[in-house]
Amino acid sequence: SAIQASKAAVKLTPTKEDYQKVYNTIAHILDEAEEYDDGSFGPVVVRLAWHASGTYDKTTGTGGSNYATMRFEPESLHAANNGLHVGRELMEKVKQQYPWISYGDLWTLAGVAAIQEMAGPKIPWRPGRIDGVASNVTPDGRLPDATQGAQHIRDIFYRMGFNDQEIVALIGAHALGRCHSDRSGFEGPWTFSPTTFTNDFYKLLFEEKWVWKKWSGPKQLQDKKTGTLMMLPTDYVLTQDKSFKKYAKAYADDQDLFFKDFSAAFAKLLELGVPSQQFVASEPWILQTLEEQKA
Ligand code: HIF
């Protein structure tokens, strides 16, 4: 009928339910990893969401998740982004199914889905990012260098607008995933359960004895007991710097506190660089896990 035809022509604003559908599609894809790494694309997608957001500079208001500039060279080729083509290509499949979503919304939503599906805390999220152009790419050097110390971590994360407590809460995400010698040069996972979100990163940091790995690769630490786990110099600094250590110990002792603080800090990270008037909802949404939707 004419009414149906005109309805089809109207471009409706996607609803929370539409984004929940995208979340669900992403969640299923994360699980289709089989032989890849530890059997999940979750960790690499969390890293994609973070690297898309962590270029933010509060002084100039540039960078952040708004324009999804990692789609363009040279940002896609920045050494810090090595290996993230894996996440970007996975998300391309989702984009084909939901062409109306912006890349910035898609990548950040994927980070949320990955954390929630890997048993992490709920991450409040809302859409509104728009696709930018190649001239919006950020300069190299805005993402952290894992070989450095506390001063560098502060320089990088204060530039984004985070404080010491938020920095330490964020770094607990290294409970997930692993380093790849062909991407960053570093090698190995931080925890024994790299596809489950836990506070094990902090527990291991304090409970294990960490020694420098003897190898030709970049300086990293390994646990003395098994030699199978790793810490980056920037991770180990959380046990050395007085202010960082206080928070890291609190998160080692209290998983609920870590989940609460991580959720707030990661939600903040994902919104960096997005003008508030662009968001379609005044408050971020809580999307449901696949498991919750079964009930
Ligand atoms: Fe990472 N991070 N990150 N990171 N990161 C790597 C991998 C992951 C830093 C360095 C590295 C955060 C902060 C910092 C994840 C998530 C987050 C790797 C290995 C390096 C070198 C890449 C590879 O070889 O594949 C540094 C220096 C950071 C500042 C201290 C965030 C807090 C922890 C912001 C964050 O969320 C995840 C997940 C991975 C695992 C990726 C994978 O493919 O498994």
PDB file of N, CA, C and O in Angstrom, residues 43-44 46-55 70 74-86 88 138-147 152 156 159-160 174 178-180 182-186 190 232:
ATOM      1  N   PRO A  43      39.053 -10.063  23.541  1.00  0.00           N
ATOM      2  CA  PRO A  43      40.153  -9.181  23.940  1.00  0.00           C
ATOM      3  C   PRO A  43      40.617  -8.215  22.841  1.00  0.00           C
ATOM      4  O   PRO A  43      40.818  -7.023  23.119  1.00  0.00           O
ATOM      5  N   VAL A  44      40.742  -8.683  21.621  1.00  0.00           N
ATOM      6  CA  VAL A  44      41.255  -7.789  20.565  1.00  0.00           C
ATOM      7  C   VAL A  44      40.232  -6.693  20.264  1.00  0.00           C
ATOM      8  O   VAL A  44      40.593  -5.567  19.890  1.00  0.00           O
ATOM      9  N   VAL A  46      38.189  -5.393  22.603  1.00  0.00           N
ATOM     10  CA  VAL A  46      38.335  -4.432  23.713  1.00  0.00           C
ATOM     11  C   VAL A  46      39.497  -3.482  23.396  1.00  0.00           C
ATOM     12  O   VAL A  46      39.390  -2.258  23.568  1.00  0.00           O
ATOM     13  N   ARG A  47      40.582  -4.043  22.892  1.00  0.00           N
ATOM     14  CA  ARG A  47      41.741  -3.208  22.542  1.00  0.00           C
ATOM     15  C   ARG A  47      41.387  -2.246  21.408  1.00  0.00           C
ATOM     16  O   ARG A  47      41.813  -1.083  21.412  1.00  0.00           O
ATOM     17  N   LEU A  48      40.587  -2.690  20.442  1.00  0.00           N
ATOM     18  CA  LEU A  48      40.142  -1.804  19.356  1.00  0.00           C
ATOM     19  C   LEU A  48      39.339  -0.625  19.912  1.00  0.00           C
ATOM     20  O   LEU A  48      39.584   0.532  19.550  1.00  0.00           O
ATOM     21  N   ALA A  49      38.384  -0.920  20.792  1.00  0.00           N
ATOM     22  CA  ALA A  49      37.541   0.137  21.366  1.00  0.00           C
ATOM     23  C   ALA A  49      38.402   1.147  22.128  1.00  0.00           C
ATOM     24  O   ALA A  49      38.191   2.359  22.049  1.00  0.00           O
ATOM     25  N   TRP A  50      39.363   0.645  22.847  1.00  0.00           N
ATOM     26  CA  TRP A  50      40.236   1.529  23.647  1.00  0.00           C
ATOM     27  C   TRP A  50      41.163   2.353  22.767  1.00  0.00           C
ATOM     28  O   TRP A  50      41.312   3.550  22.963  1.00  0.00           O
ATOM     29  N   HIS A  51      41.779   1.752  21.757  1.00  0.00           N
ATOM     30  CA  HIS A  51      42.691   2.513  20.890  1.00  0.00           C
ATOM     31  C   HIS A  51      41.944   3.521  20.019  1.00  0.00           C
ATOM     32  O   HIS A  51      42.501   4.538  19.611  1.00  0.00           O
ATOM     33  N   ALA A  52      40.668   3.251  19.745  1.00  0.00           N
ATOM     34  CA  ALA A  52      39.852   4.209  18.995  1.00  0.00           C
ATOM     35  C   ALA A  52      39.519   5.421  19.865  1.00  0.00           C
ATOM     36  O   ALA A  52      39.283   6.512  19.355  1.00  0.00           O
ATOM     37  N   SER A  53      39.507   5.227  21.183  1.00  0.00           N
ATOM     38  CA  SER A  53      39.097   6.274  22.129  1.00  0.00           C
ATOM     39  C   SER A  53      40.283   6.995  22.763  1.00  0.00           C
ATOM     40  O   SER A  53      40.201   8.181  23.097  1.00  0.00           O
ATOM     41  N   GLY A  54      41.372   6.262  22.963  1.00  0.00           N
ATOM     42  CA  GLY A  54      42.495   6.747  23.772  1.00  0.00           C
ATOM     43  C   GLY A  54      43.398   7.740  23.083  1.00  0.00           C
ATOM     44  O   GLY A  54      44.430   8.132  23.641  1.00  0.00           O
ATOM     45  N   THR A  55      43.032   8.195  21.892  1.00  0.00           N
ATOM     46  CA  THR A  55      43.794   9.227  21.191  1.00  0.00           C
ATOM     47  C   THR A  55      43.336  10.617  21.609  1.00  0.00           C
ATOM     48  O   THR A  55      43.856  11.614  21.110  1.00  0.00           O
ATOM     49  N   MET A  70      40.781   5.490  12.993  1.00  0.00           N
ATOM     50  CA  MET A  70      41.691   4.363  12.759  1.00  0.00           C
ATOM     51  C   MET A  70      41.373   3.639  11.453  1.00  0.00           C
ATOM     52  O   MET A  70      42.120   2.767  11.020  1.00  0.00           O
ATOM     53  N   PRO A  74      47.456   7.557   8.100  1.00  0.00           N
ATOM     54  CA  PRO A  74      48.433   6.619   8.668  1.00  0.00           C
ATOM     55  C   PRO A  74      48.016   6.032  10.028  1.00  0.00           C
ATOM     56  O   PRO A  74      48.724   5.185  10.547  1.00  0.00           O
ATOM     57  N   GLU A  75      46.865   6.451  10.597  1.00  0.00           N
ATOM     58  CA  GLU A  75      46.542   5.978  11.954  1.00  0.00           C
ATOM     59  C   GLU A  75      46.431   4.453  12.005  1.00  0.00           C
ATOM     60  O   GLU A  75      46.861   3.823  12.975  1.00  0.00           O
ATOM     61  N   SER A  76      45.868   3.855  10.972  1.00  0.00           N
ATOM     62  CA  SER A  76      45.726   2.393  10.950  1.00  0.00           C
ATOM     63  C   SER A  76      47.090   1.709  10.958  1.00  0.00           C
ATOM     64  O   SER A  76      47.202   0.541  11.348  1.00  0.00           O
ATOM     65  N   LEU A  77      48.119   2.446  10.511  1.00  0.00           N
ATOM     66  CA  LEU A  77      49.473   1.878  10.424  1.00  0.00           C
ATOM     67  C   LEU A  77      50.349   2.258  11.613  1.00  0.00           C
ATOM     68  O   LEU A  77      51.491   1.807  11.705  1.00  0.00           O
ATOM     69  N   HIS A  78      49.843   3.084  12.527  1.00  0.00           N
ATOM     70  CA  HIS A  78      50.640   3.417  13.723  1.00  0.00           C
ATOM     71  C   HIS A  78      50.995   2.116  14.447  1.00  0.00           C
ATOM     72  O   HIS A  78      50.132   1.241  14.621  1.00  0.00           O
ATOM     73  N   ALA A  79      52.245   2.008  14.883  1.00  0.00           N
ATOM     74  CA  ALA A  79      52.721   0.756  15.488  1.00  0.00           C
ATOM     75  C   ALA A  79      51.835   0.324  16.659  1.00  0.00           C
ATOM     76  O   ALA A  79      51.586  -0.867  16.857  1.00  0.00           O
ATOM     77  N   ALA A  80      51.315   1.303  17.422  1.00  0.00           N
ATOM     78  CA  ALA A  80      50.472   0.962  18.575  1.00  0.00           C
ATOM     79  C   ALA A  80      49.231   0.187  18.137  1.00  0.00           C
ATOM     80  O   ALA A  80      48.645  -0.549  18.932  1.00  0.00           O
ATOM     81  N   ASN A  81      48.823   0.371  16.877  1.00  0.00           N
ATOM     82  CA  ASN A  81      47.603  -0.283  16.391  1.00  0.00           C
ATOM     83  C   ASN A  81      47.862  -1.597  15.650  1.00  0.00           C
ATOM     84  O   ASN A  81      46.925  -2.161  15.064  1.00  0.00           O
ATOM     85  N   ASN A  82      49.082  -2.085  15.713  1.00  0.00           N
ATOM     86  CA  ASN A  82      49.396  -3.362  15.066  1.00  0.00           C
ATOM     87  C   ASN A  82      48.429  -4.449  15.523  1.00  0.00           C
ATOM     88  O   ASN A  82      48.203  -4.611  16.714  1.00  0.00           O
ATOM     89  N   GLY A  83      47.901  -5.195  14.585  1.00  0.00           N
ATOM     90  CA  GLY A  83      47.026  -6.321  14.922  1.00  0.00           C
ATOM     91  C   GLY A  83      45.561  -5.949  15.015  1.00  0.00           C
ATOM     92  O   GLY A  83      44.700  -6.831  15.014  1.00  0.00           O
ATOM     93  N   LEU A  84      45.254  -4.665  15.080  1.00  0.00           N
ATOM     94  CA  LEU A  84      43.847  -4.280  15.258  1.00  0.00           C
ATOM     95  C   LEU A  84      43.026  -4.407  13.982  1.00  0.00           C
ATOM     96  O   LEU A  84      41.796  -4.295  14.027  1.00  0.00           O
ATOM     97  N   HIS A  85      43.711  -4.687  12.855  1.00  0.00           N
ATOM     98  CA  HIS A  85      42.950  -4.996  11.630  1.00  0.00           C
ATOM     99  C   HIS A  85      42.051  -6.206  11.876  1.00  0.00           C
ATOM    100  O   HIS A  85      40.979  -6.316  11.287  1.00  0.00           O
ATOM    101  N   VAL A  86      42.464  -7.098  12.760  1.00  0.00           N
ATOM    102  CA  VAL A  86      41.640  -8.281  13.090  1.00  0.00           C
ATOM    103  C   VAL A  86      40.279  -7.825  13.621  1.00  0.00           C
ATOM    104  O   VAL A  86      39.223  -8.284  13.158  1.00  0.00           O
ATOM    105  N   ARG A  88      38.963  -4.747  13.354  1.00  0.00           N
ATOM    106  CA  ARG A  88      38.265  -3.901  12.372  1.00  0.00           C
ATOM    107  C   ARG A  88      37.591  -4.749  11.302  1.00  0.00           C
ATOM    108  O   ARG A  88      36.462  -4.471  10.890  1.00  0.00           O
ATOM    109  N   THR A 138      44.558  11.242  13.954  1.00  0.00           N
ATOM    110  CA  THR A 138      45.366  11.811  15.020  1.00  0.00           C
ATOM    111  C   THR A 138      46.845  11.508  14.774  1.00  0.00           C
ATOM    112  O   THR A 138      47.172  10.508  14.123  1.00  0.00           O
ATOM    113  N   PRO A 139      47.724  12.372  15.302  1.00  0.00           N
ATOM    114  CA  PRO A 139      49.160  12.123  15.118  1.00  0.00           C
ATOM    115  C   PRO A 139      49.619  10.887  15.892  1.00  0.00           C
ATOM    116  O   PRO A 139      48.997  10.517  16.893  1.00  0.00           O
ATOM    117  N   ASP A 140      50.696  10.271  15.446  1.00  0.00           N
ATOM    118  CA  ASP A 140      51.263   9.113  16.145  1.00  0.00           C
ATOM    119  C   ASP A 140      51.786   9.575  17.508  1.00  0.00           C
ATOM    120  O   ASP A 140      52.130  10.749  17.683  1.00  0.00           O
ATOM    121  N   GLY A 141      51.790   8.634  18.468  1.00  0.00           N
ATOM    122  CA  GLY A 141      52.374   8.939  19.771  1.00  0.00           C
ATOM    123  C   GLY A 141      51.356   9.267  20.845  1.00  0.00           C
ATOM    124  O   GLY A 141      51.732   9.567  21.973  1.00  0.00           O
ATOM    125  N   ARG A 142      50.071   9.213  20.540  1.00  0.00           N
ATOM    126  CA  ARG A 142      49.074   9.529  21.568  1.00  0.00           C
ATOM    127  C   ARG A 142      48.736   8.343  22.455  1.00  0.00           C
ATOM    128  O   ARG A 142      48.189   8.509  23.545  1.00  0.00           O
ATOM    129  N   LEU A 143      49.023   7.127  21.983  1.00  0.00           N
ATOM    130  CA  LEU A 143      48.740   5.922  22.778  1.00  0.00           C
ATOM    131  C   LEU A 143      49.978   5.559  23.589  1.00  0.00           C
ATOM    132  O   LEU A 143      51.093   5.941  23.230  1.00  0.00           O
ATOM    133  N   PRO A 144      49.803   4.850  24.705  1.00  0.00           N
ATOM    134  CA  PRO A 144      50.944   4.625  25.611  1.00  0.00           C
ATOM    135  C   PRO A 144      52.006   3.672  25.062  1.00  0.00           C
ATOM    136  O   PRO A 144      51.719   2.802  24.257  1.00  0.00           O
ATOM    137  N   ASP A 145      53.215   3.873  25.555  1.00  0.00           N
ATOM    138  CA  ASP A 145      54.367   3.042  25.209  1.00  0.00           C
ATOM    139  C   ASP A 145      54.647   2.158  26.422  1.00  0.00           C
ATOM    140  O   ASP A 145      55.000   2.656  27.497  1.00  0.00           O
ATOM    141  N   ALA A 146      54.501   0.847  26.237  1.00  0.00           N
ATOM    142  CA  ALA A 146      54.552  -0.106  27.359  1.00  0.00           C
ATOM    143  C   ALA A 146      55.932  -0.247  27.987  1.00  0.00           C
ATOM    144  O   ALA A 146      56.070  -0.828  29.060  1.00  0.00           O
ATOM    145  N   THR A 147      56.970   0.307  27.347  1.00  0.00           N
ATOM    146  CA  THR A 147      58.314   0.168  27.909  1.00  0.00           C
ATOM    147  C   THR A 147      58.592   1.244  28.962  1.00  0.00           C
ATOM    148  O   THR A 147      59.636   1.227  29.605  1.00  0.00           O
ATOM    149  N   HIS A 152      55.229   8.615  32.238  1.00  0.00           N
ATOM    150  CA  HIS A 152      54.632   8.478  30.899  1.00  0.00           C
ATOM    151  C   HIS A 152      53.150   8.105  30.984  1.00  0.00           C
ATOM    152  O   HIS A 152      52.315   8.680  30.281  1.00  0.00           O
ATOM    153  N   ILE A 156      50.134  10.464  29.456  1.00  0.00           N
ATOM    154  CA  ILE A 156      49.168   9.984  28.451  1.00  0.00           C
ATOM    155  C   ILE A 156      47.728  10.050  28.976  1.00  0.00           C
ATOM    156  O   ILE A 156      46.834  10.569  28.303  1.00  0.00           O
ATOM    157  N   ARG A 159      46.319  13.549  29.908  1.00  0.00           N
ATOM    158  CA  ARG A 159      45.953  14.248  28.658  1.00  0.00           C
ATOM    159  C   ARG A 159      44.515  13.928  28.247  1.00  0.00           C
ATOM    160  O   ARG A 159      43.802  14.742  27.672  1.00  0.00           O
ATOM    161  N   MET A 160      44.079  12.675  28.568  1.00  0.00           N
ATOM    162  CA  MET A 160      42.697  12.281  28.247  1.00  0.00           C
ATOM    163  C   MET A 160      41.720  12.766  29.321  1.00  0.00           C
ATOM    164  O   MET A 160      40.507  12.682  29.126  1.00  0.00           O
ATOM    165  N   HIS A 174      43.848  -5.565  31.560  1.00  0.00           N
ATOM    166  CA  HIS A 174      44.875  -6.498  31.088  1.00  0.00           C
ATOM    167  C   HIS A 174      44.704  -7.892  31.685  1.00  0.00           C
ATOM    168  O   HIS A 174      45.513  -8.778  31.404  1.00  0.00           O
ATOM    169  N   ARG A 178      46.200 -11.150  25.445  1.00  0.00           N
ATOM    170  CA  ARG A 178      47.623 -11.467  25.484  1.00  0.00           C
ATOM    171  C   ARG A 178      48.399 -10.528  24.570  1.00  0.00           C
ATOM    172  O   ARG A 178      47.829  -9.860  23.715  1.00  0.00           O
ATOM    173  N   CYS A 179      49.702 -10.561  24.749  1.00  0.00           N
ATOM    174  CA  CYS A 179      50.610  -9.859  23.848  1.00  0.00           C
ATOM    175  C   CYS A 179      51.061 -10.832  22.762  1.00  0.00           C
ATOM    176  O   CYS A 179      51.204 -12.034  23.002  1.00  0.00           O
ATOM    177  N   HIS A 180      51.308 -10.273  21.581  1.00  0.00           N
ATOM    178  CA  HIS A 180      51.719 -11.066  20.417  1.00  0.00           C
ATOM    179  C   HIS A 180      53.049 -10.515  19.907  1.00  0.00           C
ATOM    180  O   HIS A 180      53.125  -9.315  19.588  1.00  0.00           O
ATOM    181  N   ASP A 182      54.390 -10.669  17.132  1.00  0.00           N
ATOM    182  CA  ASP A 182      54.315 -10.084  15.785  1.00  0.00           C
ATOM    183  C   ASP A 182      53.437  -8.825  15.738  1.00  0.00           C
ATOM    184  O   ASP A 182      53.203  -8.275  14.669  1.00  0.00           O
ATOM    185  N   ARG A 183      52.936  -8.399  16.897  1.00  0.00           N
ATOM    186  CA  ARG A 183      52.147  -7.154  16.926  1.00  0.00           C
ATOM    187  C   ARG A 183      52.899  -6.085  17.718  1.00  0.00           C
ATOM    188  O   ARG A 183      53.356  -5.098  17.164  1.00  0.00           O
ATOM    189  N   SER A 184      53.058  -6.319  19.029  1.00  0.00           N
ATOM    190  CA  SER A 184      53.734  -5.332  19.880  1.00  0.00           C
ATOM    191  C   SER A 184      55.189  -5.678  20.148  1.00  0.00           C
ATOM    192  O   SER A 184      55.947  -4.845  20.632  1.00  0.00           O
ATOM    193  N   GLY A 185      55.544  -6.944  19.902  1.00  0.00           N
ATOM    194  CA  GLY A 185      56.884  -7.411  20.260  1.00  0.00           C
ATOM    195  C   GLY A 185      56.880  -8.153  21.580  1.00  0.00           C
ATOM    196  O   GLY A 185      57.720  -9.030  21.816  1.00  0.00           O
ATOM    197  N   PHE A 186      55.933  -7.820  22.463  1.00  0.00           N
ATOM    198  CA  PHE A 186      55.810  -8.522  23.755  1.00  0.00           C
ATOM    199  C   PHE A 186      55.110  -9.861  23.518  1.00  0.00           C
ATOM    200  O   PHE A 186      54.488 -10.074  22.482  1.00  0.00           O
ATOM    201  N   TRP A 190      48.447 -12.121  30.599  1.00  0.00           N
ATOM    202  CA  TRP A 190      48.648 -11.595  31.951  1.00  0.00           C
ATOM    203  C   TRP A 190      48.087 -12.542  33.032  1.00  0.00           C
ATOM    204  O   TRP A 190      48.519 -12.495  34.171  1.00  0.00           O
ATOM    205  N   LEU A 232      53.825  -6.079  31.560  1.00  0.00           N
ATOM    206  CA  LEU A 232      54.558  -5.041  30.856  1.00  0.00           C
ATOM    207  C   LEU A 232      55.208  -4.136  31.898  1.00  0.00           C
ATOM    208  O   LEU A 232      54.714  -4.036  33.030  1.00  0.00           O
TER     209      LEU A 232
END
